[in-house]
PDB file of C-alpha atoms in Angstrom:
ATOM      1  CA  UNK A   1      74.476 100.437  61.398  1.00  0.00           C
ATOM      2  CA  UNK A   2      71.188 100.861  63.487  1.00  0.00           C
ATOM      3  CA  UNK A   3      69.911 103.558  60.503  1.00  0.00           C
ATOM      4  CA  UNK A   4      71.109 100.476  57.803  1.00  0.00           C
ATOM      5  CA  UNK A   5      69.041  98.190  59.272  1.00  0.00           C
ATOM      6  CA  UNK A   6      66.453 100.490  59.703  1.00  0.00           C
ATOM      7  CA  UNK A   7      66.196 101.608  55.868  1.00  0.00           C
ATOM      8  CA  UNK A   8      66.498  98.111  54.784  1.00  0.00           C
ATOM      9  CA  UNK A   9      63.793  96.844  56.794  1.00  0.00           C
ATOM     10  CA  UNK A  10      61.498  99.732  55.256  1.00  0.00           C
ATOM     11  CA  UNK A  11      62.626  99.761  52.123  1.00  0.00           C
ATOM     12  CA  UNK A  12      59.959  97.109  51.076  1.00  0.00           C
ATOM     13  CA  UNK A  13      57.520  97.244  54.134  1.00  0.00           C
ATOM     14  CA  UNK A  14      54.802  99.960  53.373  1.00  0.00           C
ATOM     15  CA  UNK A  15      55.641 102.352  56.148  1.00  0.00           C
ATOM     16  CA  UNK A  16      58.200 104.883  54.199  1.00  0.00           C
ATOM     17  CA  UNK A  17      61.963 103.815  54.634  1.00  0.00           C
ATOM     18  CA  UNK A  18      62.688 108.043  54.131  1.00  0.00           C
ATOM     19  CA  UNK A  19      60.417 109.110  56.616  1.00  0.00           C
ATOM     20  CA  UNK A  20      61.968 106.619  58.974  1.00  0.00           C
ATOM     21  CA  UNK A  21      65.200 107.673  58.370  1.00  0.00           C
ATOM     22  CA  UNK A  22      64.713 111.403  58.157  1.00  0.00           C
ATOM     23  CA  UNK A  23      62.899 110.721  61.436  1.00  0.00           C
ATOM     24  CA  UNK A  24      65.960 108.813  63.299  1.00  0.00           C
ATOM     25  CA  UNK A  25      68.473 110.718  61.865  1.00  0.00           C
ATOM     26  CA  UNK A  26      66.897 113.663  63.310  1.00  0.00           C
ATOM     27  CA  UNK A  27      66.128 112.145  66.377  1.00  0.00           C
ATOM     28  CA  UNK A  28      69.881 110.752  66.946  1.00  0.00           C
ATOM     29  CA  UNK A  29      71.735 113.240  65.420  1.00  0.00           C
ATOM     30  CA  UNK A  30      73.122 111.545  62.625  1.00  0.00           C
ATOM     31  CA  UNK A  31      73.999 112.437  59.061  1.00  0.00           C
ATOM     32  CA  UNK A  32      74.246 109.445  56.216  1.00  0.00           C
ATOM     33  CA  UNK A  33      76.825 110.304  54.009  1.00  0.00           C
ATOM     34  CA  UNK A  34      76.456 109.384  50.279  1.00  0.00           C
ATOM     35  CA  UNK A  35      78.756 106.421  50.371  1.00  0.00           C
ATOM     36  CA  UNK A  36      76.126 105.038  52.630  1.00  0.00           C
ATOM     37  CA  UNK A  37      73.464 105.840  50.745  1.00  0.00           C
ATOM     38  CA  UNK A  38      74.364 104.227  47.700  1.00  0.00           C
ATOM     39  CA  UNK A  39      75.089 100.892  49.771  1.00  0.00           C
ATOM     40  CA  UNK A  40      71.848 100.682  51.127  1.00  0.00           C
ATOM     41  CA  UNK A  41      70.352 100.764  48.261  1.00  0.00           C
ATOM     42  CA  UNK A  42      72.519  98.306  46.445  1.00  0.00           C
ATOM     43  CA  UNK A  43      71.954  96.014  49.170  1.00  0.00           C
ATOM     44  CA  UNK A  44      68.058  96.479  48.658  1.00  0.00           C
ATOM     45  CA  UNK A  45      68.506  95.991  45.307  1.00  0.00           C
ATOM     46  CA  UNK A  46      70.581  92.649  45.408  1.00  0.00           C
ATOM     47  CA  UNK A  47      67.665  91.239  48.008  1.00  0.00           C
ATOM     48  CA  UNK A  48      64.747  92.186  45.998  1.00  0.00           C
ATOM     49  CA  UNK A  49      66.697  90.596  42.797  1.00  0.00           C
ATOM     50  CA  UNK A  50      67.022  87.608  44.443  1.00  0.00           C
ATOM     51  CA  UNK A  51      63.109  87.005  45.960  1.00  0.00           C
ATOM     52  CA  UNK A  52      61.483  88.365  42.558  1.00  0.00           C
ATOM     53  CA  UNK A  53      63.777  86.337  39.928  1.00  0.00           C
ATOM     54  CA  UNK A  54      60.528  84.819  38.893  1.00  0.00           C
ATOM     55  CA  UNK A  55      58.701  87.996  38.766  1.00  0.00           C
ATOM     56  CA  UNK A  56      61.548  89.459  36.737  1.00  0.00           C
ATOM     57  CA  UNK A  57      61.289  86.429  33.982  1.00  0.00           C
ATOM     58  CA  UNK A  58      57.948  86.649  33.823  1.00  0.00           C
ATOM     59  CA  UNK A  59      58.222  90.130  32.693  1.00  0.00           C
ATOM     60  CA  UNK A  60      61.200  89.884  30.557  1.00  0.00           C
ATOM     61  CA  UNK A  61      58.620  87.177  28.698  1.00  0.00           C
ATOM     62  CA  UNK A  62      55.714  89.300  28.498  1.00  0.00           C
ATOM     63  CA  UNK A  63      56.329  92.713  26.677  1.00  0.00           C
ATOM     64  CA  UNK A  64      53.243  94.603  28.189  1.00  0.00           C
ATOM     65  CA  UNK A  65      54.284  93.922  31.707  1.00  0.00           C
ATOM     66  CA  UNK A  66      57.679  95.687  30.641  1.00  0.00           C
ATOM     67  CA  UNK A  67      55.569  98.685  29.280  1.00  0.00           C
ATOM     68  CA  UNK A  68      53.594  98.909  31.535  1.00  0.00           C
ATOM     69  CA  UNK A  69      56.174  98.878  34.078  1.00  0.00           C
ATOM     70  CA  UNK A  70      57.800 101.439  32.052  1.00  0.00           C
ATOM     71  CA  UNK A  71      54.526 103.692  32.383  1.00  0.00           C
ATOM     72  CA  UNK A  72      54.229 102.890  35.869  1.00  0.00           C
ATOM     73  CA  UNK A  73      57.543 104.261  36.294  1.00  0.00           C
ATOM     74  CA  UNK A  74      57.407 107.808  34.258  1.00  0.00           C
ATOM     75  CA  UNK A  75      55.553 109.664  36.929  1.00  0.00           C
ATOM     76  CA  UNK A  76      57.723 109.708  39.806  1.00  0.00           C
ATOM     77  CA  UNK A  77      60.630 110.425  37.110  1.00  0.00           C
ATOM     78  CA  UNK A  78      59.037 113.496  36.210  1.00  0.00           C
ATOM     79  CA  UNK A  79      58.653 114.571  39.680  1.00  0.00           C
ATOM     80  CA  UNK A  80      62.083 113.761  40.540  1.00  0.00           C
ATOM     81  CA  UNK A  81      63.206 115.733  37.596  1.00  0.00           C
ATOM     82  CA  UNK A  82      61.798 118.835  37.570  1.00  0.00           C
ATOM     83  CA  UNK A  83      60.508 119.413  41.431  1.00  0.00           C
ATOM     84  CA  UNK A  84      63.600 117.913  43.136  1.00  0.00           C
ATOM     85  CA  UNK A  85      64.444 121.765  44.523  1.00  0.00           C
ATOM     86  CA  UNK A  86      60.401 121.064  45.904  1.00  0.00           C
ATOM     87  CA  UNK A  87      60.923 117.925  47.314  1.00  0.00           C
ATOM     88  CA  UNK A  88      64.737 118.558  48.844  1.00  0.00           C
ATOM     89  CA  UNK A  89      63.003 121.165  50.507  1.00  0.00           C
ATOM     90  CA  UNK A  90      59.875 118.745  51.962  1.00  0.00           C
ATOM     91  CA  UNK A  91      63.156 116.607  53.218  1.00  0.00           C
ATOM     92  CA  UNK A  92      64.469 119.243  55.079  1.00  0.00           C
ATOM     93  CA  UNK A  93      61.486 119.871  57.171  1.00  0.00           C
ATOM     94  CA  UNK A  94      60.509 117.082  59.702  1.00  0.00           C
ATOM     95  CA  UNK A  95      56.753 118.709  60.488  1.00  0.00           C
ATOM     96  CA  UNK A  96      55.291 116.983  57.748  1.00  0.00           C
ATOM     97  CA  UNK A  97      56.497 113.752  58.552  1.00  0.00           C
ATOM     98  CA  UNK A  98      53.163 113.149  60.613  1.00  0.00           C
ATOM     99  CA  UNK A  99      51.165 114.403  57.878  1.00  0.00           C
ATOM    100  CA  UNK A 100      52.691 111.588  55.275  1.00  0.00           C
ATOM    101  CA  UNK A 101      52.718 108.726  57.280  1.00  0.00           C
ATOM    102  CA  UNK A 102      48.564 109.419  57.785  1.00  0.00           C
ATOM    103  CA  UNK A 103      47.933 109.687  53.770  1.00  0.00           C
ATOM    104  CA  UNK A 104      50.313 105.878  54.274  1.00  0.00           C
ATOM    105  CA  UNK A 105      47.926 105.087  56.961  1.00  0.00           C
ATOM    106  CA  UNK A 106      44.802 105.873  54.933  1.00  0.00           C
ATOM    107  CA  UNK A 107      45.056 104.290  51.942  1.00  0.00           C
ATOM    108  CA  UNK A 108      46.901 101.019  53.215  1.00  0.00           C
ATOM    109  CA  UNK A 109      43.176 100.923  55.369  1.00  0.00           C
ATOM    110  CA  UNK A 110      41.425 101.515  52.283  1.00  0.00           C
ATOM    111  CA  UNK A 111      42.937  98.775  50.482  1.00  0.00           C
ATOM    112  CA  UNK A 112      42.933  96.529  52.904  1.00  0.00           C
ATOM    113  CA  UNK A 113      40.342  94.315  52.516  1.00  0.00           C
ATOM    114  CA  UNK A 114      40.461  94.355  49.163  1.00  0.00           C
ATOM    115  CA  UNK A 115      40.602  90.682  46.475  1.00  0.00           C
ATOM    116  CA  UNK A 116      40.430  91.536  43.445  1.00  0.00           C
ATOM    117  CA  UNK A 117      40.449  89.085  40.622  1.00  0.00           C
ATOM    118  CA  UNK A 118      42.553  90.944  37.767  1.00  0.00           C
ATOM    119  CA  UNK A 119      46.558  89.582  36.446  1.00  0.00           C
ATOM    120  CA  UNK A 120      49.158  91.558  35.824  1.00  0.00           C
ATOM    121  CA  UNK A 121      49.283  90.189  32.026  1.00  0.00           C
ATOM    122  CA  UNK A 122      46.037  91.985  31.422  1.00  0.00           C
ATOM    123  CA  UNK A 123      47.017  95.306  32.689  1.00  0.00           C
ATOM    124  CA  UNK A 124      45.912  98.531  31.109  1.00  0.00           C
ATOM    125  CA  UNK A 125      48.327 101.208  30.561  1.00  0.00           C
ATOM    126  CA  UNK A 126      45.780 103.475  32.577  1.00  0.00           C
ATOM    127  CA  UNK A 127      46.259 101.365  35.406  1.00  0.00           C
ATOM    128  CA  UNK A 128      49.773 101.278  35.231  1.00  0.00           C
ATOM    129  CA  UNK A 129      49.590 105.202  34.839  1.00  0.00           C
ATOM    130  CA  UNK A 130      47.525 105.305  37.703  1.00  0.00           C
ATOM    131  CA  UNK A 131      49.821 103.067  39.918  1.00  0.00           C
ATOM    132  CA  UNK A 132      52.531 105.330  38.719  1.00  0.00           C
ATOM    133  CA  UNK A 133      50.776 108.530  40.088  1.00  0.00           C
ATOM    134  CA  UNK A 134      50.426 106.778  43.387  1.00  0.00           C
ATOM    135  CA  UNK A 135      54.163 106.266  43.251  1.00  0.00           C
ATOM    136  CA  UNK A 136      55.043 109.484  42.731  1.00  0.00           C
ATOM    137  CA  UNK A 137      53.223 111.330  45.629  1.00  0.00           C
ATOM    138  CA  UNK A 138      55.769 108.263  47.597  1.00  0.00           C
ATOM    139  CA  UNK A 139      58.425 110.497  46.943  1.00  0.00           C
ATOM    140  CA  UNK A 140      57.558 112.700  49.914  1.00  0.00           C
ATOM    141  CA  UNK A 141      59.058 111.285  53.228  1.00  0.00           C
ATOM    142  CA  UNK A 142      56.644 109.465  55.085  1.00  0.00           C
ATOM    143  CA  UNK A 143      54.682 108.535  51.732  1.00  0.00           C
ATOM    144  CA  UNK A 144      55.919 104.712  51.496  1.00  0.00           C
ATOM    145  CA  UNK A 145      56.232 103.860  48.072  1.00  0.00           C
ATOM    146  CA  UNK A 146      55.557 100.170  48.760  1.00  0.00           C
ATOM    147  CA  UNK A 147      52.784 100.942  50.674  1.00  0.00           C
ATOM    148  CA  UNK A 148      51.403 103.258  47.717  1.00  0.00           C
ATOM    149  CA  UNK A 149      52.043 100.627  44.856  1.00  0.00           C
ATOM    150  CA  UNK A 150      50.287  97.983  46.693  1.00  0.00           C
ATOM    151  CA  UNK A 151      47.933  99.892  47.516  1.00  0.00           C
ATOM    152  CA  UNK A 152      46.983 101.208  44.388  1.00  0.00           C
ATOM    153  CA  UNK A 153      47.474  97.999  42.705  1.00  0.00           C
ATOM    154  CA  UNK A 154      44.650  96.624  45.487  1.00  0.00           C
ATOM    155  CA  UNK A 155      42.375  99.503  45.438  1.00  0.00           C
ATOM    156  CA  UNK A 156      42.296  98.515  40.981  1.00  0.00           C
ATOM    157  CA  UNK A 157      41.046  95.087  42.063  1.00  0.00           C
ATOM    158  CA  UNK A 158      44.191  93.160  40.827  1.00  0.00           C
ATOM    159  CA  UNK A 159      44.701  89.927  43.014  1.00  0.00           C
ATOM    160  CA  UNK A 160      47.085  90.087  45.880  1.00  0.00           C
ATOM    161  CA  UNK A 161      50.053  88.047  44.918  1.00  0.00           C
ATOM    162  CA  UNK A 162      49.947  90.074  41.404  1.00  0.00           C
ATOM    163  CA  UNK A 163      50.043  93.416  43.439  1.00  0.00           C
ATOM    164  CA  UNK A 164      52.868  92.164  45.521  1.00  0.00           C
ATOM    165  CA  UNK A 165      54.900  91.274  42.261  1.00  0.00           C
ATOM    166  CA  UNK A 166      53.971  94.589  40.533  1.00  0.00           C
ATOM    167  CA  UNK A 167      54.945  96.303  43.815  1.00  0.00           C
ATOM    168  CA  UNK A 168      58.435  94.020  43.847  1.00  0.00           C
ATOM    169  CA  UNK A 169      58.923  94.499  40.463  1.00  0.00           C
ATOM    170  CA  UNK A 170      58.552  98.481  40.053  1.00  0.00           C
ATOM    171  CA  UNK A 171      61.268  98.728  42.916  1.00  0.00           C
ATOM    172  CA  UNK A 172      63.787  97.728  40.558  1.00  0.00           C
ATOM    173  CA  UNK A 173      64.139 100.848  38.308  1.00  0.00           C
ATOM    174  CA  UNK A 174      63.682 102.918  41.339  1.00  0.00           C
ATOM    175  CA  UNK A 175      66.363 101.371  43.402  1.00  0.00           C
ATOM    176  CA  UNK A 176      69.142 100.847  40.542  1.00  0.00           C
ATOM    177  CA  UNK A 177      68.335 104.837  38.836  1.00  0.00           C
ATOM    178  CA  UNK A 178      68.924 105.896  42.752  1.00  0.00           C
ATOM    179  CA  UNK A 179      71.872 103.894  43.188  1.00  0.00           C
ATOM    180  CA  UNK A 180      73.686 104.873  39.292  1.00  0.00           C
ATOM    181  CA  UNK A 181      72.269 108.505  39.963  1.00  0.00           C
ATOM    182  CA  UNK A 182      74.338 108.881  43.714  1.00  0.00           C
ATOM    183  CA  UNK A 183      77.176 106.587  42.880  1.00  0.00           C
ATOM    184  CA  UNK A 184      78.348 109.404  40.203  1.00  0.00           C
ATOM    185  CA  UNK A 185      79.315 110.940  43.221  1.00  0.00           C
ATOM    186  CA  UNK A 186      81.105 108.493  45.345  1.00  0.00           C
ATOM    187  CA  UNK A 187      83.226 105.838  45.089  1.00  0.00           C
ATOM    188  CA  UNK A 188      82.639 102.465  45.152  1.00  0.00           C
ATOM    189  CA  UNK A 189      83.805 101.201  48.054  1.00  0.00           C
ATOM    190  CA  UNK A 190      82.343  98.254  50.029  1.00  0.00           C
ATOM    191  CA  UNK A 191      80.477  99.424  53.273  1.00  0.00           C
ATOM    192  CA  UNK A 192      79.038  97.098  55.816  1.00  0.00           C
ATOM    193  CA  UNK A 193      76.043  98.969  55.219  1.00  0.00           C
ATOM    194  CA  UNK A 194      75.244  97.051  52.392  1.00  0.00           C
ATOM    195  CA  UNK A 195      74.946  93.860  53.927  1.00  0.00           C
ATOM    196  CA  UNK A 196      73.221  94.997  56.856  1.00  0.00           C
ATOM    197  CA  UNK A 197      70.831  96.575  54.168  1.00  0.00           C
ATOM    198  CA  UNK A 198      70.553  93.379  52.148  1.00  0.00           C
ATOM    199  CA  UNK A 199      69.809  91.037  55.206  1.00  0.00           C
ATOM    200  CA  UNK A 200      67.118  93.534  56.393  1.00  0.00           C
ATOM    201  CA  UNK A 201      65.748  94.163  53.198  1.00  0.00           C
ATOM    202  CA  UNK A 202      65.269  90.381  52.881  1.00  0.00           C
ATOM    203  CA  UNK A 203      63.332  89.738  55.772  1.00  0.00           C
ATOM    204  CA  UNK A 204      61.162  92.426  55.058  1.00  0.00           C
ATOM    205  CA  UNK A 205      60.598  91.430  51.415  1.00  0.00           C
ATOM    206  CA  UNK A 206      59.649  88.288  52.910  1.00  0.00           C
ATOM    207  CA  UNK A 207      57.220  89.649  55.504  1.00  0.00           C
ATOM    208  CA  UNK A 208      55.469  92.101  53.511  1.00  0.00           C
ATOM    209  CA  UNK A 209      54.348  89.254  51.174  1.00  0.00           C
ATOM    210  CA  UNK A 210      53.296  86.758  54.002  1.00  0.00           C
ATOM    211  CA  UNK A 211      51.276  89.621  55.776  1.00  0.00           C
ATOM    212  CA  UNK A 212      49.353  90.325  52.227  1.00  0.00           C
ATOM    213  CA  UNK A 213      48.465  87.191  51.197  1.00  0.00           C
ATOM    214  CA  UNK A 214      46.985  86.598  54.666  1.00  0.00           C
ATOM    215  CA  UNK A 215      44.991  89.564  55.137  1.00  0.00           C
ATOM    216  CA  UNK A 216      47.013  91.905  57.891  1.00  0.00           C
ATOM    217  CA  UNK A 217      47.979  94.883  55.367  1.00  0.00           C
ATOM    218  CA  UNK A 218      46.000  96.718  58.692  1.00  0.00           C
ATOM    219  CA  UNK A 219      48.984  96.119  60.849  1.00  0.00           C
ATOM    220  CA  UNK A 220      51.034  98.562  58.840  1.00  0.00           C
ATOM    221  CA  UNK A 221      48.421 100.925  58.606  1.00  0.00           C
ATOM    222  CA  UNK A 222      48.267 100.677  62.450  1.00  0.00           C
ATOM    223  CA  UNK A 223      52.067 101.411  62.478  1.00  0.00           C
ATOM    224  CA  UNK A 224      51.855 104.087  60.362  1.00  0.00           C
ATOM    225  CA  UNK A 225      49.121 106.422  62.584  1.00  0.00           C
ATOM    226  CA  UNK A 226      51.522 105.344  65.814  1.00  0.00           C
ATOM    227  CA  UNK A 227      54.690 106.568  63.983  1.00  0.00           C
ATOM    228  CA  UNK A 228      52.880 109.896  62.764  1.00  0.00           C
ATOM    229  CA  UNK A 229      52.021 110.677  66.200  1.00  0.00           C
ATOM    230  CA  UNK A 230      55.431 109.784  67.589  1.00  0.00           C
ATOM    231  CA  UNK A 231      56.997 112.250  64.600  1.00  0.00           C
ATOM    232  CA  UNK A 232      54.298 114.787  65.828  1.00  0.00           C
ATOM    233  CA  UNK A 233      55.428 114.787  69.294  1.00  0.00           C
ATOM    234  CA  UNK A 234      59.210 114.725  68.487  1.00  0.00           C
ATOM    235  CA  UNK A 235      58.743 117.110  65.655  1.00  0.00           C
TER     236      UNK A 235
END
């Protein structure tokens, strides 16, 4: 239950929910099996349905968000199709871990301070290309893809509750093809993972927004350079 809460709680907050668990599991001793696995994320899923409903109607009314989400999306498909014997590999090998959470560190720093003025109803499909790139590289372990999407949504000068609901939003496909891709399989059986997952991934949907919109992004970048040194010195 500890690595449920765990992954739930990172799932949205911009400090790389795999890098965390491929960190603890490590450190404990534990394996997730895939039953698990597919209940966290179903129980992310279900939280960030809930928070984002308006996010998700605004889309479903405007057809370029939906492309654009679509674009934003493509990237880290492609890299999850052909380079997952690449990336299953990265997984498998805990010495990068400090490496990833730094490039986390760095660019949540870099964005940071940034207020930018732009909407999400005027978004250019290079932006959404380049938001998808930054996605992508997330699927490394320690390489938060929250943390990425904001950032890159920042760092393109859109305002800050637009990058928080582009960053909401593009966790949707992610979460439900990772779910429908694992639950192949499994069974579907109901695992108190999944509501420790949902409750988690609630409070940290909610935090991650607060923290934003006031200005603190640097407290996650902070986190991020202490848990790469941590994953140095266990590694």
């Amino acid at each position: 239950m500890f690595l449920a809460a765990v992954q739930g709680a990172t799932e949205f907050l911009p400090v790389s929910s795999s890098g965390h668990l491929l960190l603890f599991s490590k450190l404990l001793q534990v394996d997730i099996d895939l039953q698990t696995v597919v209940m966290l994320h179903a129980g992310s899923l279900l939280a960030i349905l809930l928070l984002v409903y308006r996010g998700i109607f605004r889309a479903l009314k405007n057809w370029k968000i939906l492309i654009n989400l679509v674009i934003s999306t493509l990237p880290a498909m492609f890299v999850g199709l052909f380079f997952e014997e690449q990336v299953e590999a990265v997984f498998s090998n805990v010495g990068f871990l400090p490496f990833f959470f730094v490039i986390t560190a760095v660019f949540l720093l870099l964005s940071s301070l940034k207020d930018g003025e732009k909407s999400l109803d005027h978004m250019s499909a290079r932006d959404a290309l380049l938001i998808g790139l930054f996605q992508a590289i997330a699927i490394l372990p320690g390489v938060s893809r929250s943390g990425m999407v904001l950032s890159a949504a920042l760092l393109l000068d859109y305002r800050r509750e637009e990058s928080v609901t582009y960053t909401f939003l593009m966790a949707i496909p992610v979460l439900l093809g990772a779910s429908l891709l694992k639950l192949r399989e499994t069974s579907l059986t109901m695992n108190p993972a999944f509501l420790v997952s949902f409750l988690s991934s609630l409070v940290a949907l909610v935090i991650l927004k607060k923290v934003v919109l006031v200005r603190k992004l640097r407290w996650f970048a902070d986190y991020c350079l202490v848990i790469a040194f941590l994953s140095f010195l266990l590694g």
